[in-house]
Short mmCIF file of N, CA and C in Angstrom, two decimals:
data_model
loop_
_atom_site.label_atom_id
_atom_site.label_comp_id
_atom_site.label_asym_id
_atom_site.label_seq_id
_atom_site.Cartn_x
_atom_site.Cartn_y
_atom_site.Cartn_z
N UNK A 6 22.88 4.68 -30.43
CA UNK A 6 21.66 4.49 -29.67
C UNK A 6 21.56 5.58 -28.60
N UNK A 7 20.17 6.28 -28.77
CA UNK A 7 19.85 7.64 -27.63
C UNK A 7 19.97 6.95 -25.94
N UNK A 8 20.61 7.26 -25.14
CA UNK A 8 20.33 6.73 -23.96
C UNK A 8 19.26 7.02 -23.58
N UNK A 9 18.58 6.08 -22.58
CA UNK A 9 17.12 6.20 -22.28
C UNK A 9 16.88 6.62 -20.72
N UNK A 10 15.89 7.35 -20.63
CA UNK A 10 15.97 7.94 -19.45
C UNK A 10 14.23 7.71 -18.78
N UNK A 11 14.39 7.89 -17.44
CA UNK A 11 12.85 7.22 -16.74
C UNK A 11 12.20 8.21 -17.13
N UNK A 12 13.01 9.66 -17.95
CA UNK A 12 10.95 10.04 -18.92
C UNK A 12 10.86 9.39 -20.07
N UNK A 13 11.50 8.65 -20.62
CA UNK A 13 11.03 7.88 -22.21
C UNK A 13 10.04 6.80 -21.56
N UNK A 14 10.72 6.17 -20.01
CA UNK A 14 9.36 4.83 -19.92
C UNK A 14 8.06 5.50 -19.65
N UNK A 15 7.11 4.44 -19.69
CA UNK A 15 5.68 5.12 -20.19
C UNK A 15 5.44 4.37 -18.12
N UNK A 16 5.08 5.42 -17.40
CA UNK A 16 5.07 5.14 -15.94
C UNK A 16 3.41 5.04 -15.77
N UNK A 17 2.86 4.30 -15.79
CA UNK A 17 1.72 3.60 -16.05
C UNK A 17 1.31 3.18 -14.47
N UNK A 18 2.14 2.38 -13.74
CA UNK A 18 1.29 1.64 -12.47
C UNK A 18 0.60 2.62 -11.30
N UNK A 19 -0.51 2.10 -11.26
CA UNK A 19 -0.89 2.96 -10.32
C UNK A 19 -1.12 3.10 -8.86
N UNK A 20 -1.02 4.18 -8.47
CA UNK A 20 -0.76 4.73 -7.05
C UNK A 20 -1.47 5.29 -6.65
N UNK A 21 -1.77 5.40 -5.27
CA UNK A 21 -2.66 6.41 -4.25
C UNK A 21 -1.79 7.08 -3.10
N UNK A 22 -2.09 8.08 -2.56
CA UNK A 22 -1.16 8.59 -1.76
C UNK A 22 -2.21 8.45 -0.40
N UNK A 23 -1.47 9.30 0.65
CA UNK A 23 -2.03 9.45 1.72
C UNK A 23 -0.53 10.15 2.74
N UNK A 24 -1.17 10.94 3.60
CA UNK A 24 0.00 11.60 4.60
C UNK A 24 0.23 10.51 5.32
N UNK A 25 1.25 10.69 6.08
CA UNK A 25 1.91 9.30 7.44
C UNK A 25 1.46 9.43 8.19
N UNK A 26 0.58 10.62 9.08
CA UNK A 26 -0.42 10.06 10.12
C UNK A 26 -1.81 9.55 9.68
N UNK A 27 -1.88 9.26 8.27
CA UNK A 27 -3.03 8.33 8.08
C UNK A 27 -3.20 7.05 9.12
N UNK A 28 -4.50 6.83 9.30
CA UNK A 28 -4.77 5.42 10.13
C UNK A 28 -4.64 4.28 9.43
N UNK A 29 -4.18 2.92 9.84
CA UNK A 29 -4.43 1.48 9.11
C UNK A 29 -5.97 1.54 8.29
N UNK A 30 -6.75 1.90 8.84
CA UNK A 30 -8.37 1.71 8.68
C UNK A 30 -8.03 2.49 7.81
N UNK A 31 -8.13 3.58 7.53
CA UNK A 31 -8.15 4.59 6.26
C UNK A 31 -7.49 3.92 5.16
N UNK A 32 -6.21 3.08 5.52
CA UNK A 32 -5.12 2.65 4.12
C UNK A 32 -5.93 1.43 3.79
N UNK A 33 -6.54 0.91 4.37
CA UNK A 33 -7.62 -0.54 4.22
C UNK A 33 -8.42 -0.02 3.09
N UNK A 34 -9.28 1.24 3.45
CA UNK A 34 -10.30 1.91 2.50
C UNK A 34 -9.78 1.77 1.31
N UNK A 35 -8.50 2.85 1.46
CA UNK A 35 -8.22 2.95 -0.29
C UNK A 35 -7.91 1.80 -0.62
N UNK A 36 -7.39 1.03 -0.28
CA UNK A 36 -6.87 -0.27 -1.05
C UNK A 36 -7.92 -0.92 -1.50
N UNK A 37 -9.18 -0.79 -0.89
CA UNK A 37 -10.15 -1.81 -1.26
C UNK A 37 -10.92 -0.98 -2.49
N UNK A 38 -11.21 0.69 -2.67
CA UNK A 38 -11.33 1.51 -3.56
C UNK A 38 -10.30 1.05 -4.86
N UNK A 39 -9.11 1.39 -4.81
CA UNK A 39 -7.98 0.90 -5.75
C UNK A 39 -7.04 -0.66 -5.38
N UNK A 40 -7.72 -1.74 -5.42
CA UNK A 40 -6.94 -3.04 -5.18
C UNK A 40 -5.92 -3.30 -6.01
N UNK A 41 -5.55 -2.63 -7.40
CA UNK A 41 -4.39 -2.52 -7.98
C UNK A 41 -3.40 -1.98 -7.66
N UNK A 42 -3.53 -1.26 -6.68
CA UNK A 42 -2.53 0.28 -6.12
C UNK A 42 -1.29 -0.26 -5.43
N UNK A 43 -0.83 0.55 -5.24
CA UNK A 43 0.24 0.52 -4.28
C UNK A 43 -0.08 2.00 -3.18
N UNK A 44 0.11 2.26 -1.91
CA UNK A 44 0.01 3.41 -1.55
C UNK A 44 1.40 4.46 -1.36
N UNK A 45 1.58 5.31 -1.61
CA UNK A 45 2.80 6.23 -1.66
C UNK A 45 2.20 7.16 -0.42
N UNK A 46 3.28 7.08 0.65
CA UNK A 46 3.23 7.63 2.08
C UNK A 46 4.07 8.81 1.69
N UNK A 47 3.32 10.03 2.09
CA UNK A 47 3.99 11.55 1.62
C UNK A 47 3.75 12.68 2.98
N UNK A 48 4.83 13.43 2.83
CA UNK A 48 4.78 14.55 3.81
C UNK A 48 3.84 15.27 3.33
N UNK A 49 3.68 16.52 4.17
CA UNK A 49 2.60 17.52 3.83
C UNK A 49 3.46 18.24 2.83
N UNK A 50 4.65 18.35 2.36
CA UNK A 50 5.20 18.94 0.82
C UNK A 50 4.92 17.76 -0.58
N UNK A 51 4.34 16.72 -0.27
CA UNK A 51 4.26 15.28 -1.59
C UNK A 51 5.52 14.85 -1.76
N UNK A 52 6.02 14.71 -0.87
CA UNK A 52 7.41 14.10 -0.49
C UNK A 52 7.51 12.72 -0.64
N UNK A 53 7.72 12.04 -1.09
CA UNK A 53 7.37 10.62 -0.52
C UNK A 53 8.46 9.79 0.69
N UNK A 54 7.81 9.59 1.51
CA UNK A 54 8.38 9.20 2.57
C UNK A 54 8.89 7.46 3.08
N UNK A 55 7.49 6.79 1.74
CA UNK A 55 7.51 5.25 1.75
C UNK A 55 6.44 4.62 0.91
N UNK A 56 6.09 3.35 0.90
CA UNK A 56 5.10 2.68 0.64
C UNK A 56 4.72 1.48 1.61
N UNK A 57 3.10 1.74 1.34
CA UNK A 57 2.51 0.73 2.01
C UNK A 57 2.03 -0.37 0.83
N UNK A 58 1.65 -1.75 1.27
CA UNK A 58 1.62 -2.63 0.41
C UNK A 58 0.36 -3.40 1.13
N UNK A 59 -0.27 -4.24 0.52
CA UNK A 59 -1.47 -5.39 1.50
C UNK A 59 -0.37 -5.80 2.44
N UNK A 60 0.51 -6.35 1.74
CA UNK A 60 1.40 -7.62 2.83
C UNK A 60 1.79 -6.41 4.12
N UNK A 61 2.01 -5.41 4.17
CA UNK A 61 2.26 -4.18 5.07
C UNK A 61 1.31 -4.22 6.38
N UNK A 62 0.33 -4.35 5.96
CA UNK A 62 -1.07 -4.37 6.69
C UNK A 62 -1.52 -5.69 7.49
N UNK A 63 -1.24 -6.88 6.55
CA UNK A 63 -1.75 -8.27 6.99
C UNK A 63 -0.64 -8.41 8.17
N UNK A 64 0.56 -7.64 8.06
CA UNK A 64 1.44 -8.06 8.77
C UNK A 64 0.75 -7.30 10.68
N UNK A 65 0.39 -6.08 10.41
CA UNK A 65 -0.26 -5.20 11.29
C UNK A 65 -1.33 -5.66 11.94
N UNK A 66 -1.99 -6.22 11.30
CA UNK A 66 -3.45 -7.31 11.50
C UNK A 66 -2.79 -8.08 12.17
N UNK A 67 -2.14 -9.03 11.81
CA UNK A 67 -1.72 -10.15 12.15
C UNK A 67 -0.98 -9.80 14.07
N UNK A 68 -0.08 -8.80 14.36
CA UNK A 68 0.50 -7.98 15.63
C UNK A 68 -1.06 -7.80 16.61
N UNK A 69 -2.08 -7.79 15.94
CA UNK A 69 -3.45 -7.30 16.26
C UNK A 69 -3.35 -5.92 16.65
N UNK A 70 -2.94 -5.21 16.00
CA UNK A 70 -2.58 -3.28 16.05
C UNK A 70 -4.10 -2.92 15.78
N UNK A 71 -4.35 -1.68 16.32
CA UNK A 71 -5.67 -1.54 16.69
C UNK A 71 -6.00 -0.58 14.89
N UNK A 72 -7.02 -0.69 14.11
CA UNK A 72 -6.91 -0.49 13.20
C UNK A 72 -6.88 1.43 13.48
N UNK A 73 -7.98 1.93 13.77
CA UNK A 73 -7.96 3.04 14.09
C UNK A 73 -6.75 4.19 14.87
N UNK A 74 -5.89 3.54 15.61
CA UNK A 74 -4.67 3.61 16.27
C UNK A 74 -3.13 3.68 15.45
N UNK A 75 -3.36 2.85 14.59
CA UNK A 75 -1.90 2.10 14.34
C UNK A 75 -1.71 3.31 13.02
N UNK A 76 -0.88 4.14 12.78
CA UNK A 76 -0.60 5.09 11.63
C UNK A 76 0.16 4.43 10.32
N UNK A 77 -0.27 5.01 9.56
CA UNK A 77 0.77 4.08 8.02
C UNK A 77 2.05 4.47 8.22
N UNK A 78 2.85 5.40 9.22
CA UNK A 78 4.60 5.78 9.15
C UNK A 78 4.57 4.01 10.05
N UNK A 79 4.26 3.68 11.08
CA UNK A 79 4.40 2.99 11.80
C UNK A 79 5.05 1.15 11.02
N UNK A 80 3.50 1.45 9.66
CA UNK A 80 3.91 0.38 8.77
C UNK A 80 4.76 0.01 7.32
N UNK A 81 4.62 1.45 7.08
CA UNK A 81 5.33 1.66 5.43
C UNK A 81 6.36 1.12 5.63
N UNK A 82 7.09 0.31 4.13
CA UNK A 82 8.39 0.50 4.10
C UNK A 82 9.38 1.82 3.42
N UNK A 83 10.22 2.11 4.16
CA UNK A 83 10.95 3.13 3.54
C UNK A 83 12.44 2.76 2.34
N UNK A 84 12.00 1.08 2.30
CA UNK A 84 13.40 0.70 1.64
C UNK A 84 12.28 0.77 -0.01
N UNK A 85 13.04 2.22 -0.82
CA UNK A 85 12.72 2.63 -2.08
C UNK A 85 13.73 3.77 -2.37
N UNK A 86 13.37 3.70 -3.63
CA UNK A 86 14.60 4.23 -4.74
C UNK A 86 13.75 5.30 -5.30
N UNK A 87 14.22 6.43 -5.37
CA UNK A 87 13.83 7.86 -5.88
C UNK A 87 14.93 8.40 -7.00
N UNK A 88 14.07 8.24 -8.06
CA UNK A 88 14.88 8.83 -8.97
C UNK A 88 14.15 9.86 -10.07
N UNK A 89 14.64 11.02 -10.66
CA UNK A 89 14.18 11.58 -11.35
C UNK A 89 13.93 11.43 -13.23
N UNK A 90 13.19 12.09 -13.71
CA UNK A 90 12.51 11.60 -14.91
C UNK A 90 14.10 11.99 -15.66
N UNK A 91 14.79 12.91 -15.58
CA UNK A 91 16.04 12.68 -16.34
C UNK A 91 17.28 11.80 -15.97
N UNK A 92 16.89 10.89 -14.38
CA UNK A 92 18.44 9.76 -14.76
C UNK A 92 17.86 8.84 -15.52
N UNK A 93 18.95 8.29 -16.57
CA UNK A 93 19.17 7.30 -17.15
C UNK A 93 18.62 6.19 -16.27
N UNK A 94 18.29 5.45 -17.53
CA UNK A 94 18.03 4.27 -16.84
C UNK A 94 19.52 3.19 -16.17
N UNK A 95 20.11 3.54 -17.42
CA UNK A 95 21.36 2.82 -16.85
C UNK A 95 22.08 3.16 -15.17
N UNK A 96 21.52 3.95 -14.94
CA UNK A 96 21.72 4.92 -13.59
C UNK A 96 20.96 3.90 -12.41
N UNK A 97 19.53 3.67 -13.23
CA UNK A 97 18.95 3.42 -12.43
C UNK A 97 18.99 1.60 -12.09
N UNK A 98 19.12 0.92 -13.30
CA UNK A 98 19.53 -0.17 -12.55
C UNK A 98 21.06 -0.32 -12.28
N UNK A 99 21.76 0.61 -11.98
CA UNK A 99 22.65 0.05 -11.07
C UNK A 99 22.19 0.35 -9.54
N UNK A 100 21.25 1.49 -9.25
CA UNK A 100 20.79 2.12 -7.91
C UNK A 100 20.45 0.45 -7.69
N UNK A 101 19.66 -0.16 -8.15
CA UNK A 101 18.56 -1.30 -8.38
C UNK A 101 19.95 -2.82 -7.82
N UNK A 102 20.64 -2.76 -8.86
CA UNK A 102 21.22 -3.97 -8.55
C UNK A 102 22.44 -3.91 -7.13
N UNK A 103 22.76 -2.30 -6.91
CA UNK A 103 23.59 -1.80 -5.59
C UNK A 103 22.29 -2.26 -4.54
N UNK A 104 21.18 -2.10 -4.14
CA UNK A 104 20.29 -1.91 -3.19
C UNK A 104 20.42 -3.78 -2.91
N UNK A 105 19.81 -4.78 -4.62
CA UNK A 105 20.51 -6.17 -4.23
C UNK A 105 21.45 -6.94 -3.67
N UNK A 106 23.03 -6.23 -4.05
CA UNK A 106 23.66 -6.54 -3.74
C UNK A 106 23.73 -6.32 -2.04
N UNK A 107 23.33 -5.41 -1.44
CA UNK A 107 23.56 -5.04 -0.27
C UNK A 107 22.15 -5.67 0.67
N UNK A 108 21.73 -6.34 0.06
CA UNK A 108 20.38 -7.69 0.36
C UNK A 108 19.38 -6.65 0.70
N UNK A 109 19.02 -6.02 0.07
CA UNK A 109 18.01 -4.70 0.14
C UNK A 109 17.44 -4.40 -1.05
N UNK A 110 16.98 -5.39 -1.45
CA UNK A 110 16.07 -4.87 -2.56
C UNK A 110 14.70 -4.33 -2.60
N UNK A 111 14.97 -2.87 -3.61
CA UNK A 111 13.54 -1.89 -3.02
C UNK A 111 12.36 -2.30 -3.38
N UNK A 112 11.51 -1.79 -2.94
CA UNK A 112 9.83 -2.14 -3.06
C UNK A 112 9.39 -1.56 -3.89
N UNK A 113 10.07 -0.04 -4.17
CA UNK A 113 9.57 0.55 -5.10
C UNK A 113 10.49 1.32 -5.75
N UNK A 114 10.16 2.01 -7.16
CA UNK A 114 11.04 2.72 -7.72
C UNK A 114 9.80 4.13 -8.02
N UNK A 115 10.54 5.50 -7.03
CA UNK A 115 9.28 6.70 -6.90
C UNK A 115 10.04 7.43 -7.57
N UNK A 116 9.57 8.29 -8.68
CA UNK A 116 9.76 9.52 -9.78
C UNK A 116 9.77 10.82 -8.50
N UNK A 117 10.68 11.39 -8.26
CA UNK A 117 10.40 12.43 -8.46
C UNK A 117 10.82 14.02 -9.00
N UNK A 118 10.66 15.16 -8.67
CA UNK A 118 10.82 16.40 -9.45
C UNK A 118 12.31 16.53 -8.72
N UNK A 119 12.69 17.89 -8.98
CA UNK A 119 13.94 18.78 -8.84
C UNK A 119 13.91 18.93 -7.28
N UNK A 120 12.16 18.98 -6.95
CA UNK A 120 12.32 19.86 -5.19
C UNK A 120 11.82 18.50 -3.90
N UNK A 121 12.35 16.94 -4.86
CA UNK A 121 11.76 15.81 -4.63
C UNK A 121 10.25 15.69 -3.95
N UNK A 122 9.37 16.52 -4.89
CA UNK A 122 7.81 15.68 -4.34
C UNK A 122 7.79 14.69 -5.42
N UNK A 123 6.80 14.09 -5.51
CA UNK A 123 6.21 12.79 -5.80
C UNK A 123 5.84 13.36 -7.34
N UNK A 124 5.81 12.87 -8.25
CA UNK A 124 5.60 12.74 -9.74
C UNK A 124 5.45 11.46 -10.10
N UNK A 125 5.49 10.32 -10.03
CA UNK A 125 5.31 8.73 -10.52
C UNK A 125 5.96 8.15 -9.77
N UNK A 126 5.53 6.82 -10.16
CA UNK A 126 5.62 5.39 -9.80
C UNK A 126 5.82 4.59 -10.12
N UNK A 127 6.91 3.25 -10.45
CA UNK A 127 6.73 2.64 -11.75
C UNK A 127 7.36 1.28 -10.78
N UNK A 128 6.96 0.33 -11.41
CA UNK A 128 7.68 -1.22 -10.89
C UNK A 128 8.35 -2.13 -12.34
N UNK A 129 9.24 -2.46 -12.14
CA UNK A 129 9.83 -3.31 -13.34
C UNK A 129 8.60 -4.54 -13.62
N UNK A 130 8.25 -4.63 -14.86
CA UNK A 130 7.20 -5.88 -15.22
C UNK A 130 8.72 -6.51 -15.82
N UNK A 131 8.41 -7.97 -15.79
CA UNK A 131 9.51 -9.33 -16.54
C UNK A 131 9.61 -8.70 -17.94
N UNK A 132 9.05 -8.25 -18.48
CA UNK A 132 9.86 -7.73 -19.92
C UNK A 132 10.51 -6.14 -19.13
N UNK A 133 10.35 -5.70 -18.70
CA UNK A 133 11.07 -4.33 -18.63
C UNK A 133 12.40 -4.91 -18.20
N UNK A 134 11.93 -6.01 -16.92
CA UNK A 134 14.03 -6.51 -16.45
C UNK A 134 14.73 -7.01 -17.41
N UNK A 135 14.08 -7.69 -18.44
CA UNK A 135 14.64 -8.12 -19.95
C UNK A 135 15.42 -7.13 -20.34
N UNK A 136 14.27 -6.13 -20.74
CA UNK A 136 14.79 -4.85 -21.61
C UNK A 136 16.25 -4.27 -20.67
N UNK A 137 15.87 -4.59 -19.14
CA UNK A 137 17.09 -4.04 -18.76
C UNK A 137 18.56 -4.64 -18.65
N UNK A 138 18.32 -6.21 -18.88
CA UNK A 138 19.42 -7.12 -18.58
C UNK A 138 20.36 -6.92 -19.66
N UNK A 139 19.20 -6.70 -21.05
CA UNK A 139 20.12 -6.56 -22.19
C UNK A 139 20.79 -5.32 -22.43
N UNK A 140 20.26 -4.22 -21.52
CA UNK A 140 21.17 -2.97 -21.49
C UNK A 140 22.32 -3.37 -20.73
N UNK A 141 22.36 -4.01 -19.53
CA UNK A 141 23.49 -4.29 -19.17
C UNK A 141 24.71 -5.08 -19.89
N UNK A 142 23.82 -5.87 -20.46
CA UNK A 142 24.98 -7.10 -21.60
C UNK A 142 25.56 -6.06 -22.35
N UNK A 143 24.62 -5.28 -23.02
CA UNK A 143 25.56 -4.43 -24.21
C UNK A 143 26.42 -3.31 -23.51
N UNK A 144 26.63 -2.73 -22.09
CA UNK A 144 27.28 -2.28 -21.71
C UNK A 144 28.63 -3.05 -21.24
N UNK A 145 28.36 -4.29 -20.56
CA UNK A 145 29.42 -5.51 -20.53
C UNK A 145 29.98 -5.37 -22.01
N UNK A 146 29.60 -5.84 -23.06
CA UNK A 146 30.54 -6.05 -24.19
C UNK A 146 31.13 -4.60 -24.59
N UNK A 147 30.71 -3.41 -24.92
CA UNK A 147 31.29 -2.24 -25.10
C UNK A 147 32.51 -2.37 -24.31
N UNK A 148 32.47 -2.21 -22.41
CA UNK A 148 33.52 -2.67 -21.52
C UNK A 148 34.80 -3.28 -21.93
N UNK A 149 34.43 -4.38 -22.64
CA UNK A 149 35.09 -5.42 -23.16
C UNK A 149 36.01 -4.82 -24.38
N UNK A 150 34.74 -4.11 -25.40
CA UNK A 150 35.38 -3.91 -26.62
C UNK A 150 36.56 -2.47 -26.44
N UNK A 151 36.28 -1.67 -25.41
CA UNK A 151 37.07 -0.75 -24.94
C UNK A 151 38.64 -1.66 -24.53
N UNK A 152 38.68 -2.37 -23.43
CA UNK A 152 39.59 -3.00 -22.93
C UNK A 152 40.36 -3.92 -23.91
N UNK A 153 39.91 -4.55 -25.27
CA UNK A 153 40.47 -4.87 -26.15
C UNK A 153 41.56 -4.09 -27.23
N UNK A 154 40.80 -2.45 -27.24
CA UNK A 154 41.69 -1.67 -28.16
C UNK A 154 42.73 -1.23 -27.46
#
């Protein structure tokens, strides 16, 4: 079996960007433009620096932060996993289940290049953690079948 790597998955979910001195009010806009999105917070190189989420915002609302005032660095989270289109996936959920274990599980999983700007975006759907649980089982039994000979 070819090992599989985050360019074989088909990185589909979609994203909007915006720099970190964007305003709350501005990240409101796009979200209501793209309500499927997620926003990817990037330097002036497409760096990605974080993501913003609704719950990001309601939380900002909720502080009563002045919309025009309050910048998206202020709200993003920066707890995300950057990995490139050639690690393995097996690479990648261990990044995934290390970030759990350490009660930090990321928000997002961001693609990017060699000079880390931004290239994709992708979130595990319930069949992809499938697809991934059973990569782990068959790495458990290999483990096993090694330690037997």
């Amino acid at each position: 079996m070819m090992p599989i790597s985050v360019g074989d998955m088909i990185i589909h979910d979609e994203y909007t960007t915006m720099g970190n001195k964007s305003s709350l009010h501005f990240a409101m806009r796009r979200f209501m433009e793209r309500p499927q999105s997620v926003i990817i917070v990037v330097d002036e190189y497409i760096r990605p620096l974080g993501v913003v989420y609704p719950k990001h915002m309601f939380t900002a609302i909720e502080r009563g932060e002045d919309l025009d005032r309050c910048l998206v660095d202020s709200i993003m989270s920066t707890n995300i996993i950057k990995v490139k289109e050639t690690d393995l996936i097996t690479d990648v959920i261990d990044k995934v289940k290390s970030r759990i274990a350490e009660g930090q599980e990321a928000e997002a999983i961001i693609v990017v290049d060699d000079e880390g700007r931004l290239k994709g975006y992708f979130s595990l759907s319930e069949d992809e953690k499938e697809v991934m649980n059973q990569i782990q089982a068959i790495r458990h039994l290999k483990d096993i079948l090694k330690e037997m000979d």
